[in-house]
Structures are given as structure tokens and as C-alpha cells.
PDB file of C-alpha atoms in Angstrom:
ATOM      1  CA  UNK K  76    -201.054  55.046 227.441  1.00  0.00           C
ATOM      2  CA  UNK K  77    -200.346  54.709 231.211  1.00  0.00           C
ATOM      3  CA  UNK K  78    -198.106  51.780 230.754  1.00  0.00           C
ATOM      4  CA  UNK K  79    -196.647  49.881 234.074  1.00  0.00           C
ATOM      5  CA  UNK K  80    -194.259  52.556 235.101  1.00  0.00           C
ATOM      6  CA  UNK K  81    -196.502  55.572 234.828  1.00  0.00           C
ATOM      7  CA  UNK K  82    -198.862  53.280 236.968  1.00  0.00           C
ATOM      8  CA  UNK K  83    -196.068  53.264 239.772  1.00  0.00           C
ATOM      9  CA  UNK K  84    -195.679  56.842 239.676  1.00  0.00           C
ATOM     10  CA  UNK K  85    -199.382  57.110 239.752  1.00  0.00           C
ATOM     11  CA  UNK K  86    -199.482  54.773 242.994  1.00  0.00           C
ATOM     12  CA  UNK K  87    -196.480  56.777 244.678  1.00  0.00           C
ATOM     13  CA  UNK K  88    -198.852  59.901 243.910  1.00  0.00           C
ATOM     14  CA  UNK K  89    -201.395  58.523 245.425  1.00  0.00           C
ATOM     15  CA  UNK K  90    -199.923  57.053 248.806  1.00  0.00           C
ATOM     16  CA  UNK K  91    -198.752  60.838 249.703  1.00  0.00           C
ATOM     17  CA  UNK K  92    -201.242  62.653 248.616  1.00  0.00           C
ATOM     18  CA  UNK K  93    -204.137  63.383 250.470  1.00  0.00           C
ATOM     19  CA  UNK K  94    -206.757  63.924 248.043  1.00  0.00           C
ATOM     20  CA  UNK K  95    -209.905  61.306 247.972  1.00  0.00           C
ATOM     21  CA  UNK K  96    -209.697  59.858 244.329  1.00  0.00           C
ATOM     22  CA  UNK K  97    -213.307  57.703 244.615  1.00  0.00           C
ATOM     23  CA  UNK K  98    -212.677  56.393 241.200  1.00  0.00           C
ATOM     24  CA  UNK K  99    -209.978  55.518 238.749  1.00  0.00           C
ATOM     25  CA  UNK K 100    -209.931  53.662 235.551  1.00  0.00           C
ATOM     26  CA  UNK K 101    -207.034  52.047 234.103  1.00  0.00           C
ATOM     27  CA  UNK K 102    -208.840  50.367 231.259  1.00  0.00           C
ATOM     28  CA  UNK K 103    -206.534  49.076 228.175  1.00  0.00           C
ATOM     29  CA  UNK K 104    -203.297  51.080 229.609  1.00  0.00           C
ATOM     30  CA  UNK K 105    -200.792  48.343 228.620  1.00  0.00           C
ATOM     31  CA  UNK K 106    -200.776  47.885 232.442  1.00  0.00           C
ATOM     32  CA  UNK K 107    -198.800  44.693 233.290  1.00  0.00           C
ATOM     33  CA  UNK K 108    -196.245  43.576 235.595  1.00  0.00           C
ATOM     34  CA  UNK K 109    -196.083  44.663 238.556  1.00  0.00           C
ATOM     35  CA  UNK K 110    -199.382  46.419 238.184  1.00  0.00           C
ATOM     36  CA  UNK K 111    -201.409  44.122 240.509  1.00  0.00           C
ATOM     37  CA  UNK K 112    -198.102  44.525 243.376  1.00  0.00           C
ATOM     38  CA  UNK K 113    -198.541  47.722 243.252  1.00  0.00           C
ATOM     39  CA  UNK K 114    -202.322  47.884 243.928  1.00  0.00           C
ATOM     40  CA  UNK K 115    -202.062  45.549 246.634  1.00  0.00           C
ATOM     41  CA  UNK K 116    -199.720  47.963 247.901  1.00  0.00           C
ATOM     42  CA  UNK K 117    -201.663  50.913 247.599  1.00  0.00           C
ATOM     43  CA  UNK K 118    -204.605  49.231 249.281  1.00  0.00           C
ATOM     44  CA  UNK K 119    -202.769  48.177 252.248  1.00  0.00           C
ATOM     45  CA  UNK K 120    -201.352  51.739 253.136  1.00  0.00           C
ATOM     46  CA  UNK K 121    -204.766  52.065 254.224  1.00  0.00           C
ATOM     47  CA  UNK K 122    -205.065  55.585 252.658  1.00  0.00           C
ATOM     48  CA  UNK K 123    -206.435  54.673 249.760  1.00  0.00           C
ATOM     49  CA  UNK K 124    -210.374  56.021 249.116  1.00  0.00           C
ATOM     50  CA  UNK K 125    -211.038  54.115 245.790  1.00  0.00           C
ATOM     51  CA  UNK K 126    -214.213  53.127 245.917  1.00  0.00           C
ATOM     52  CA  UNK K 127    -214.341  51.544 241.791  1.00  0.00           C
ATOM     53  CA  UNK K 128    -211.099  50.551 240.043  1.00  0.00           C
ATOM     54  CA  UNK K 129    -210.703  49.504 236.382  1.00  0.00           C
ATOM     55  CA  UNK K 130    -207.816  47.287 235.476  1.00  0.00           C
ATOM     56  CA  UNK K 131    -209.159  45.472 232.864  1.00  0.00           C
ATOM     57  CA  UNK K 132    -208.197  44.789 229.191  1.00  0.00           C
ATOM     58  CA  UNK K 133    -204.616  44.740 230.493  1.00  0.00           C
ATOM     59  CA  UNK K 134    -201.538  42.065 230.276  1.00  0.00           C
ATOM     60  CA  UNK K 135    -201.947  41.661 234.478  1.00  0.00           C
ATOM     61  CA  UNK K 136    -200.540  38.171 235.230  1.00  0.00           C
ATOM     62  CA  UNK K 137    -203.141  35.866 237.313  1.00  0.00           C
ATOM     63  CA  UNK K 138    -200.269  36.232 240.304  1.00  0.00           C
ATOM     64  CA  UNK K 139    -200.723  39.449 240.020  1.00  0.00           C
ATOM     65  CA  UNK K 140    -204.205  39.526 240.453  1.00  0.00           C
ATOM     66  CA  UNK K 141    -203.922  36.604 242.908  1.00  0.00           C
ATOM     67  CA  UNK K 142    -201.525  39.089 245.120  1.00  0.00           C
ATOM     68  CA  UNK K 143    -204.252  41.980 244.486  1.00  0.00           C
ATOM     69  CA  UNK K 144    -206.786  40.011 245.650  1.00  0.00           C
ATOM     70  CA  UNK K 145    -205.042  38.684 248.930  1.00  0.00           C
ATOM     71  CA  UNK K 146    -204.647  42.468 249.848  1.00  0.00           C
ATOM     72  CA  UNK K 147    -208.000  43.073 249.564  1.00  0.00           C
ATOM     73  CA  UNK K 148    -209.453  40.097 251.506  1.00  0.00           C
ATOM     74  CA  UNK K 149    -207.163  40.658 254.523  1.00  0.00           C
ATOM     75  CA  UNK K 150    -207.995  44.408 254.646  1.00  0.00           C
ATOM     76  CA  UNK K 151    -212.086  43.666 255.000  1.00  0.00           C
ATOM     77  CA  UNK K 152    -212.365  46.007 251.943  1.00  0.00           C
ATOM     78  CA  UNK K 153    -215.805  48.195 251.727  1.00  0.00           C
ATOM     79  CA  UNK K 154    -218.257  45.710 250.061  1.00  0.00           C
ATOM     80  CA  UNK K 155    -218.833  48.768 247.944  1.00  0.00           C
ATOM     81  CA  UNK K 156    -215.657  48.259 246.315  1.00  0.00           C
ATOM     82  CA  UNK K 157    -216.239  47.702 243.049  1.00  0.00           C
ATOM     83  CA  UNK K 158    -213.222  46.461 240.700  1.00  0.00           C
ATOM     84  CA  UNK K 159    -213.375  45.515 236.982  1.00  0.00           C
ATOM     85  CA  UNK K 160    -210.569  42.780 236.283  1.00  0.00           C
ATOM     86  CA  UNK K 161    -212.232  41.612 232.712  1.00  0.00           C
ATOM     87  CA  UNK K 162    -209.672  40.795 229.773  1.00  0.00           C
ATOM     88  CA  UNK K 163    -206.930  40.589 232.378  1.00  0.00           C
ATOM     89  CA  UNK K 164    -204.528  37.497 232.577  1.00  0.00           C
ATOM     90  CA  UNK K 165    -206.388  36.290 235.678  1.00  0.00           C
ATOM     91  CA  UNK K 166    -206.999  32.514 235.161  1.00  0.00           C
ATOM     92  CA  UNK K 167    -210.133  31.131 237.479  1.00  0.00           C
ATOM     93  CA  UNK K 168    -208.411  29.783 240.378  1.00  0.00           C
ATOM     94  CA  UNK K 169    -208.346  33.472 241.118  1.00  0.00           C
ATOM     95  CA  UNK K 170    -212.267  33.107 241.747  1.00  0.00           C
ATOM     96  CA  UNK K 171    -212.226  32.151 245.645  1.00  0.00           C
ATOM     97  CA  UNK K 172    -209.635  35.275 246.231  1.00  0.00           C
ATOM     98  CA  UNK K 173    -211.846  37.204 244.525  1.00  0.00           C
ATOM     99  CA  UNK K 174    -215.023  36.398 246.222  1.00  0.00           C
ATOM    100  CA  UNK K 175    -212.664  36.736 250.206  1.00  0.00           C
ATOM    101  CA  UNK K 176    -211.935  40.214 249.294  1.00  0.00           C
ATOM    102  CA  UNK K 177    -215.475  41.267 248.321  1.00  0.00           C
TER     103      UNK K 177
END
């Protein structure tokens, strides 16, 4: 498993490198925090060519999410973008984020 630390080294990977990863799935990794930080983060470097991300069935606080989420809707993210956040901690106030950033 991935776990939350091999995610940031994963994310640090990915902000140098300039390979176009279109899809990435994190599924049940034991991902938690400061998993959804460090998406946001990747998203906003503006180098990122992810196109469908899996983060579910992982402990990612609804902050988390909520910070993901924020990212997302201030870049104008693709509408393609297609991100799987079931069986994550994200409670539904996260809903209106969610439906901003898609």
C-alpha cells in the first residue's frame, strides 16, 4: 500500500516530471492526511495532465477534500475531469465544492 507518505513522494514525482500521467488510481491505499493538500497542490502547479483520479476507499478527512475541491474550482478544471472520492471521509457539505470544481 501507497500509504500518505509514498503519496507525497508520488506528488513531488509528478510536479518535476514531465511525463503526461492521464490517469491514476489511488483506490484503498491507506491514503489519509494530508492526501487531499497534496492534490490540491499538485493541481495548482498547473502541470498536472490527470484527466481521472481515484482517491476513494481512503481515511481522507472532509477538509481535506474540502481543500481539494477549492483547488479545483478556482483552476476551471477540464469538465472532463473525472475524480472518484467514494468511501472517503468527505461529509456532504462538501457537495457545492464539488459541483464549483466540475
Amino acid at each position: 500500500r501507497l500509504q500518505s507518505h509514498g503519496f507525497e513522494a508520488l506528488c513531488k514525482v509528478m510536479m518535476v516530471s514531465k511525463r503526461a500521467l492521464r490517469w491514476l488510481s489511488l483506490a484503498d491505499n491507506e491514503l489519509g492526511h494530508p492526501c487531499g493538500s497534496l492534490a490540491a497542490d499538485l493541481f495548482a502547479q498547473g502541470q498536472c495532465s490527470l484527466k481521472e483520479l481515484s482517491l476513494a476507499v481512503n481515511s481522507i478527512s472532509s477538509g481535506e477534500i474540502a481543500c481539494f475541491l477549492r483547488t479545483l474550482a478556482k483552476l476551471s478544471v477540464s469538465e472532463d475531469l473525472y475524480i472518484d472520492l467514494a468511501q472517503t471521509a468527505a461529509q456532504p457539505q462538501v457537495l457545492p465544492m464539488a459541483a464549483k470544481a466540475i
